[in-house]
Amino acid sequence: APPARIADALRLLRRVEERFGRLAERAVLAAIGPVTADALRDCGVTVVVEAAEHTVGGVIEALVARFREERT
């Protein structure tokens, strides 16, 4: 079973999808590290960003880098 926080996040994502339809398909999901990324993948979730530094700051940096790449 996935860690409790991941299960909570997946429930939230499913509620967003129910309410807003395809919006959830465009979500960029980030994992703080490889354990979280693996747990998400085990639940069938595509992880778009994985932080190199396993901190909140690392997640933010990874997301910023991802969106910078997208803009270029």
PDB file of N, CA and C in Angstrom:
ATOM      1  N   ALA A   1       0.850  -1.191   0.000  1.00  0.00           N
ATOM      2  CA  ALA A   1       0.000   0.000   0.000  1.00  0.00           C
ATOM      3  C   ALA A   1       0.884   1.239   0.000  1.00  0.00           C
ATOM      4  N   PRO A   2       0.443   2.280  -0.684  1.00  0.00           N
ATOM      5  CA  PRO A   2       1.246   3.497  -0.724  1.00  0.00           C
ATOM      6  C   PRO A   2       1.254   4.200   0.629  1.00  0.00           C
ATOM      7  N   PRO A   3       2.297   4.980   0.880  1.00  0.00           N
ATOM      8  CA  PRO A   3       2.312   5.764   2.118  1.00  0.00           C
ATOM      9  C   PRO A   3       1.060   6.633   2.216  1.00  0.00           C
ATOM     10  N   ALA A   4       0.663   6.940   3.435  1.00  0.00           N
ATOM     11  CA  ALA A   4      -0.597   7.655   3.674  1.00  0.00           C
ATOM     12  C   ALA A   4      -0.677   8.975   2.926  1.00  0.00           C
ATOM     13  N   ARG A   5       0.391   9.734   2.884  1.00  0.00           N
ATOM     14  CA  ARG A   5       0.360  11.035   2.196  1.00  0.00           C
ATOM     15  C   ARG A   5       0.115  10.870   0.704  1.00  0.00           C
ATOM     16  N   ILE A   6       0.694   9.830   0.119  1.00  0.00           N
ATOM     17  CA  ILE A   6       0.471   9.590  -1.309  1.00  0.00           C
ATOM     18  C   ILE A   6      -0.969   9.178  -1.543  1.00  0.00           C
ATOM     19  N   ALA A   7      -1.496   8.335  -0.686  1.00  0.00           N
ATOM     20  CA  ALA A   7      -2.900   7.933  -0.810  1.00  0.00           C
ATOM     21  C   ALA A   7      -3.806   9.157  -0.698  1.00  0.00           C
ATOM     22  N   ASP A   8      -3.503  10.058   0.225  1.00  0.00           N
ATOM     23  CA  ASP A   8      -4.286  11.298   0.367  1.00  0.00           C
ATOM     24  C   ASP A   8      -4.204  12.139  -0.896  1.00  0.00           C
ATOM     25  N   ALA A   9      -3.002  12.271  -1.448  1.00  0.00           N
ATOM     26  CA  ALA A   9      -2.816  13.071  -2.663  1.00  0.00           C
ATOM     27  C   ALA A   9      -3.565  12.461  -3.836  1.00  0.00           C
ATOM     28  N   LEU A  10      -3.552  11.146  -3.949  1.00  0.00           N
ATOM     29  CA  LEU A  10      -4.270  10.495  -5.038  1.00  0.00           C
ATOM     30  C   LEU A  10      -5.771  10.679  -4.904  1.00  0.00           C
ATOM     31  N   ARG A  11      -6.272  10.622  -3.674  1.00  0.00           N
ATOM     32  CA  ARG A  11      -7.705  10.878  -3.467  1.00  0.00           C
ATOM     33  C   ARG A  11      -8.054  12.303  -3.881  1.00  0.00           C
ATOM     34  N   LEU A  12      -7.197  13.247  -3.525  1.00  0.00           N
ATOM     35  CA  LEU A  12      -7.423  14.647  -3.905  1.00  0.00           C
ATOM     36  C   LEU A  12      -7.403  14.794  -5.419  1.00  0.00           C
ATOM     37  N   LEU A  13      -6.423  14.184  -6.064  1.00  0.00           N
ATOM     38  CA  LEU A  13      -6.331  14.267  -7.518  1.00  0.00           C
ATOM     39  C   LEU A  13      -7.569  13.680  -8.181  1.00  0.00           C
ATOM     40  N   ARG A  14      -8.077  12.585  -7.652  1.00  0.00           N
ATOM     41  CA  ARG A  14      -9.293  11.986  -8.217  1.00  0.00           C
ATOM     42  C   ARG A  14     -10.505  12.911  -8.042  1.00  0.00           C
ATOM     43  N   ARG A  15     -10.571  13.596  -6.893  1.00  0.00           N
ATOM     44  CA  ARG A  15     -11.677  14.550  -6.697  1.00  0.00           C
ATOM     45  C   ARG A  15     -11.567  15.719  -7.663  1.00  0.00           C
ATOM     46  N   VAL A  16     -10.350  16.202  -7.877  1.00  0.00           N
ATOM     47  CA  VAL A  16     -10.143  17.289  -8.844  1.00  0.00           C
ATOM     48  C   VAL A  16     -10.574  16.823 -10.226  1.00  0.00           C
ATOM     49  N   GLU A  17     -10.184  15.618 -10.584  1.00  0.00           N
ATOM     50  CA  GLU A  17     -10.541  15.080 -11.887  1.00  0.00           C
ATOM     51  C   GLU A  17     -12.054  14.935 -12.034  1.00  0.00           C
ATOM     52  N   GLU A  18     -12.728  14.476 -10.989  1.00  0.00           N
ATOM     53  CA  GLU A  18     -14.185  14.342 -11.038  1.00  0.00           C
ATOM     54  C   GLU A  18     -14.845  15.699 -11.228  1.00  0.00           C
ATOM     55  N   ARG A  19     -14.295  16.704 -10.574  1.00  0.00           N
ATOM     56  CA  ARG A  19     -14.912  18.030 -10.623  1.00  0.00           C
ATOM     57  C   ARG A  19     -14.525  18.825 -11.867  1.00  0.00           C
ATOM     58  N   PHE A  20     -13.280  18.690 -12.285  1.00  0.00           N
ATOM     59  CA  PHE A  20     -12.782  19.534 -13.371  1.00  0.00           C
ATOM     60  C   PHE A  20     -12.414  18.759 -14.627  1.00  0.00           C
ATOM     61  N   GLY A  21     -12.702  17.486 -14.641  1.00  0.00           N
ATOM     62  CA  GLY A  21     -12.466  16.687 -15.842  1.00  0.00           C
ATOM     63  C   GLY A  21     -11.001  16.542 -16.183  1.00  0.00           C
ATOM     64  N   ARG A  22     -10.657  16.909 -17.378  1.00  0.00           N
ATOM     65  CA  ARG A  22      -9.325  16.657 -17.928  1.00  0.00           C
ATOM     66  C   ARG A  22      -8.240  17.534 -17.325  1.00  0.00           C
ATOM     67  N   LEU A  23      -8.584  18.465 -16.477  1.00  0.00           N
ATOM     68  CA  LEU A  23      -7.590  19.322 -15.839  1.00  0.00           C
ATOM     69  C   LEU A  23      -6.526  18.491 -15.134  1.00  0.00           C
ATOM     70  N   ALA A  24      -6.943  17.446 -14.470  1.00  0.00           N
ATOM     71  CA  ALA A  24      -6.000  16.605 -13.730  1.00  0.00           C
ATOM     72  C   ALA A  24      -4.991  15.935 -14.660  1.00  0.00           C
ATOM     73  N   GLU A  25      -5.376  15.690 -15.914  1.00  0.00           N
ATOM     74  CA  GLU A  25      -4.460  15.068 -16.866  1.00  0.00           C
ATOM     75  C   GLU A  25      -3.292  15.985 -17.200  1.00  0.00           C
ATOM     76  N   ARG A  26      -3.493  17.290 -17.063  1.00  0.00           N
ATOM     77  CA  ARG A  26      -2.439  18.253 -17.388  1.00  0.00           C
ATOM     78  C   ARG A  26      -1.591  18.615 -16.176  1.00  0.00           C
ATOM     79  N   ALA A  27      -1.913  18.054 -15.042  1.00  0.00           N
ATOM     80  CA  ALA A  27      -1.167  18.366 -13.824  1.00  0.00           C
ATOM     81  C   ALA A  27       0.273  17.880 -13.947  1.00  0.00           C
ATOM     82  N   VAL A  28       1.182  18.654 -13.398  1.00  0.00           N
ATOM     83  CA  VAL A  28       2.586  18.269 -13.346  1.00  0.00           C
ATOM     84  C   VAL A  28       2.848  17.762 -11.938  1.00  0.00           C
ATOM     85  N   LEU A  29       3.099  16.479 -11.814  1.00  0.00           N
ATOM     86  CA  LEU A  29       3.304  15.884 -10.503  1.00  0.00           C
ATOM     87  C   LEU A  29       4.787  15.778 -10.203  1.00  0.00           C
ATOM     88  N   ALA A  30       5.139  16.204  -9.008  1.00  0.00           N
ATOM     89  CA  ALA A  30       6.534  16.191  -8.579  1.00  0.00           C
ATOM     90  C   ALA A  30       6.680  15.294  -7.365  1.00  0.00           C
ATOM     91  N   ALA A  31       7.801  14.607  -7.321  1.00  0.00           N
ATOM     92  CA  ALA A  31       8.130  13.764  -6.174  1.00  0.00           C
ATOM     93  C   ALA A  31       9.357  14.344  -5.484  1.00  0.00           C
ATOM     94  N   ILE A  32       9.354  14.287  -4.173  1.00  0.00           N
ATOM     95  CA  ILE A  32      10.468  14.835  -3.403  1.00  0.00           C
ATOM     96  C   ILE A  32      11.705  13.945  -3.489  1.00  0.00           C
ATOM     97  N   GLY A  33      11.510  12.698  -3.855  1.00  0.00           N
ATOM     98  CA  GLY A  33      12.654  11.793  -3.965  1.00  0.00           C
ATOM     99  C   GLY A  33      12.257  10.482  -4.598  1.00  0.00           C
ATOM    100  N   PRO A  34      13.191   9.564  -4.709  1.00  0.00           N
ATOM    101  CA  PRO A  34      12.931   8.309  -5.414  1.00  0.00           C
ATOM    102  C   PRO A  34      11.917   7.395  -4.726  1.00  0.00           C
ATOM    103  N   VAL A  35      11.859   7.418  -3.414  1.00  0.00           N
ATOM    104  CA  VAL A  35      10.881   6.563  -2.712  1.00  0.00           C
ATOM    105  C   VAL A  35       9.470   7.026  -3.039  1.00  0.00           C
ATOM    106  N   THR A  36       9.253   8.332  -2.976  1.00  0.00           N
ATOM    107  CA  THR A  36       7.936   8.887  -3.309  1.00  0.00           C
ATOM    108  C   THR A  36       7.622   8.655  -4.783  1.00  0.00           C
ATOM    109  N   ALA A  37       8.595   8.871  -5.649  1.00  0.00           N
ATOM    110  CA  ALA A  37       8.386   8.656  -7.086  1.00  0.00           C
ATOM    111  C   ALA A  37       7.990   7.205  -7.363  1.00  0.00           C
ATOM    112  N   ASP A  38       8.692   6.268  -6.743  1.00  0.00           N
ATOM    113  CA  ASP A  38       8.359   4.851  -6.936  1.00  0.00           C
ATOM    114  C   ASP A  38       6.966   4.517  -6.421  1.00  0.00           C
ATOM    115  N   ALA A  39       6.603   5.078  -5.269  1.00  0.00           N
ATOM    116  CA  ALA A  39       5.262   4.824  -4.715  1.00  0.00           C
ATOM    117  C   ALA A  39       4.184   5.372  -5.639  1.00  0.00           C
ATOM    118  N   LEU A  40       4.415   6.557  -6.199  1.00  0.00           N
ATOM    119  CA  LEU A  40       3.447   7.128  -7.143  1.00  0.00           C
ATOM    120  C   LEU A  40       3.345   6.254  -8.393  1.00  0.00           C
ATOM    121  N   ARG A  41       4.482   5.843  -8.922  1.00  0.00           N
ATOM    122  CA  ARG A  41       4.469   4.988 -10.115  1.00  0.00           C
ATOM    123  C   ARG A  41       3.751   3.663  -9.831  1.00  0.00           C
ATOM    124  N   ASP A  42       3.950   3.128  -8.629  1.00  0.00           N
ATOM    125  CA  ASP A  42       3.261   1.889  -8.246  1.00  0.00           C
ATOM    126  C   ASP A  42       1.746   2.062  -8.249  1.00  0.00           C
ATOM    127  N   CYS A  43       1.302   3.301  -8.059  1.00  0.00           N
ATOM    128  CA  CYS A  43      -0.139   3.608  -8.072  1.00  0.00           C
ATOM    129  C   CYS A  43      -0.620   3.999  -9.469  1.00  0.00           C
ATOM    130  N   GLY A  44       0.275   3.921 -10.451  1.00  0.00           N
ATOM    131  CA  GLY A  44      -0.115   4.240 -11.820  1.00  0.00           C
ATOM    132  C   GLY A  44      -0.023   5.705 -12.175  1.00  0.00           C
ATOM    133  N   VAL A  45       0.666   6.480 -11.353  1.00  0.00           N
ATOM    134  CA  VAL A  45       0.790   7.920 -11.586  1.00  0.00           C
ATOM    135  C   VAL A  45       2.091   8.190 -12.320  1.00  0.00           C
ATOM    136  N   THR A  46       2.029   9.047 -13.336  1.00  0.00           N
ATOM    137  CA  THR A  46       3.225   9.457 -14.047  1.00  0.00           C
ATOM    138  C   THR A  46       3.872  10.612 -13.309  1.00  0.00           C
ATOM    139  N   VAL A  47       5.092  10.407 -12.880  1.00  0.00           N
ATOM    140  CA  VAL A  47       5.848  11.451 -12.189  1.00  0.00           C
ATOM    141  C   VAL A  47       6.588  12.239 -13.251  1.00  0.00           C
ATOM    142  N   VAL A  48       6.337  13.543 -13.304  1.00  0.00           N
ATOM    143  CA  VAL A  48       6.948  14.388 -14.309  1.00  0.00           C
ATOM    144  C   VAL A  48       8.261  14.957 -13.804  1.00  0.00           C
ATOM    145  N   VAL A  49       8.317  15.262 -12.507  1.00  0.00           N
ATOM    146  CA  VAL A  49       9.490  15.907 -11.915  1.00  0.00           C
ATOM    147  C   VAL A  49       9.888  15.148 -10.653  1.00  0.00           C
ATOM    148  N   GLU A  50      11.188  14.896 -10.526  1.00  0.00           N
ATOM    149  CA  GLU A  50      11.718  14.318  -9.292  1.00  0.00           C
ATOM    150  C   GLU A  50      12.853  15.211  -8.815  1.00  0.00           C
ATOM    151  N   ALA A  51      12.758  15.658  -7.585  1.00  0.00           N
ATOM    152  CA  ALA A  51      13.754  16.573  -7.037  1.00  0.00           C
ATOM    153  C   ALA A  51      15.100  15.882  -6.878  1.00  0.00           C
ATOM    154  N   ALA A  52      16.168  16.594  -7.265  1.00  0.00           N
ATOM    155  CA  ALA A  52      17.520  16.077  -7.056  1.00  0.00           C
ATOM    156  C   ALA A  52      17.898  16.196  -5.581  1.00  0.00           C
ATOM    157  N   GLU A  53      17.518  17.330  -4.982  1.00  0.00           N
ATOM    158  CA  GLU A  53      17.713  17.537  -3.546  1.00  0.00           C
ATOM    159  C   GLU A  53      16.389  17.215  -2.882  1.00  0.00           C
ATOM    160  N   HIS A  54      16.372  16.301  -1.949  1.00  0.00           N
ATOM    161  CA  HIS A  54      15.131  15.783  -1.382  1.00  0.00           C
ATOM    162  C   HIS A  54      14.593  16.674  -0.272  1.00  0.00           C
ATOM    163  N   THR A  55      14.253  17.909  -0.669  1.00  0.00           N
ATOM    164  CA  THR A  55      13.676  18.895   0.240  1.00  0.00           C
ATOM    165  C   THR A  55      12.569  19.623  -0.503  1.00  0.00           C
ATOM    166  N   VAL A  56      11.780  20.404   0.224  1.00  0.00           N
ATOM    167  CA  VAL A  56      10.746  21.211  -0.433  1.00  0.00           C
ATOM    168  C   VAL A  56      11.400  22.173  -1.423  1.00  0.00           C
ATOM    169  N   GLY A  57      12.520  22.755  -1.017  1.00  0.00           N
ATOM    170  CA  GLY A  57      13.246  23.642  -1.917  1.00  0.00           C
ATOM    171  C   GLY A  57      13.692  22.925  -3.179  1.00  0.00           C
ATOM    172  N   GLY A  58      14.117  21.673  -3.021  1.00  0.00           N
ATOM    173  CA  GLY A  58      14.514  20.881  -4.180  1.00  0.00           C
ATOM    174  C   GLY A  58      13.359  20.631  -5.134  1.00  0.00           C
ATOM    175  N   VAL A  59      12.170  20.397  -4.583  1.00  0.00           N
ATOM    176  CA  VAL A  59      10.978  20.208  -5.421  1.00  0.00           C
ATOM    177  C   VAL A  59      10.668  21.500  -6.176  1.00  0.00           C
ATOM    178  N   ILE A  60      10.741  22.614  -5.483  1.00  0.00           N
ATOM    179  CA  ILE A  60      10.468  23.898  -6.134  1.00  0.00           C
ATOM    180  C   ILE A  60      11.475  24.143  -7.255  1.00  0.00           C
ATOM    181  N   GLU A  61      12.749  23.905  -6.977  1.00  0.00           N
ATOM    182  CA  GLU A  61      13.773  24.089  -8.009  1.00  0.00           C
ATOM    183  C   GLU A  61      13.506  23.182  -9.212  1.00  0.00           C
ATOM    184  N   ALA A  62      13.126  21.942  -8.973  1.00  0.00           N
ATOM    185  CA  ALA A  62      12.851  21.015 -10.063  1.00  0.00           C
ATOM    186  C   ALA A  62      11.644  21.465 -10.885  1.00  0.00           C
ATOM    187  N   LEU A  63      10.617  21.968 -10.212  1.00  0.00           N
ATOM    188  CA  LEU A  63       9.437  22.466 -10.933  1.00  0.00           C
ATOM    189  C   LEU A  63       9.768  23.703 -11.751  1.00  0.00           C
ATOM    190  N   VAL A  64      10.530  24.615 -11.168  1.00  0.00           N
ATOM    191  CA  VAL A  64      10.924  25.823 -11.898  1.00  0.00           C
ATOM    192  C   VAL A  64      11.712  25.425 -13.148  1.00  0.00           C
ATOM    193  N   ALA A  65      12.659  24.503 -12.997  1.00  0.00           N
ATOM    194  CA  ALA A  65      13.452  24.057 -14.137  1.00  0.00           C
ATOM    195  C   ALA A  65      12.563  23.424 -15.204  1.00  0.00           C
ATOM    196  N   ARG A  66      11.614  22.631 -14.773  1.00  0.00           N
ATOM    197  CA  ARG A  66      10.696  21.961 -15.720  1.00  0.00           C
ATOM    198  C   ARG A  66       9.907  22.972 -16.523  1.00  0.00           C
ATOM    199  N   PHE A  67       9.376  24.008 -15.860  1.00  0.00           N
ATOM    200  CA  PHE A  67       8.575  24.997 -16.580  1.00  0.00           C
ATOM    201  C   PHE A  67       9.443  25.919 -17.433  1.00  0.00           C
ATOM    202  N   ARG A  68      10.669  26.143 -17.025  1.00  0.00           N
ATOM    203  CA  ARG A  68      11.598  26.914 -17.878  1.00  0.00           C
ATOM    204  C   ARG A  68      11.863  26.148 -19.174  1.00  0.00           C
ATOM    205  N   GLU A  69      12.079  24.842 -19.054  1.00  0.00           N
ATOM    206  CA  GLU A  69      12.303  24.007 -20.239  1.00  0.00           C
ATOM    207  C   GLU A  69      11.097  24.073 -21.168  1.00  0.00           C
ATOM    208  N   GLU A  70       9.923  24.039 -20.585  1.00  0.00           N
ATOM    209  CA  GLU A  70       8.690  24.040 -21.372  1.00  0.00           C
ATOM    210  C   GLU A  70       8.530  25.340 -22.162  1.00  0.00           C
ATOM    211  N   ARG A  71       8.997  26.438 -21.591  1.00  0.00           N
ATOM    212  CA  ARG A  71       8.851  27.758 -22.228  1.00  0.00           C
ATOM    213  C   ARG A  71       9.853  27.981 -23.360  1.00  0.00           C
ATOM    214  N   THR A  72      10.911  27.178 -23.389  1.00  0.00           N
ATOM    215  CA  THR A  72      11.928  27.395 -24.426  1.00  0.00           C
ATOM    216  C   THR A  72      11.766  26.454 -25.588  1.00  0.00           C
TER     217      THR A  72
END
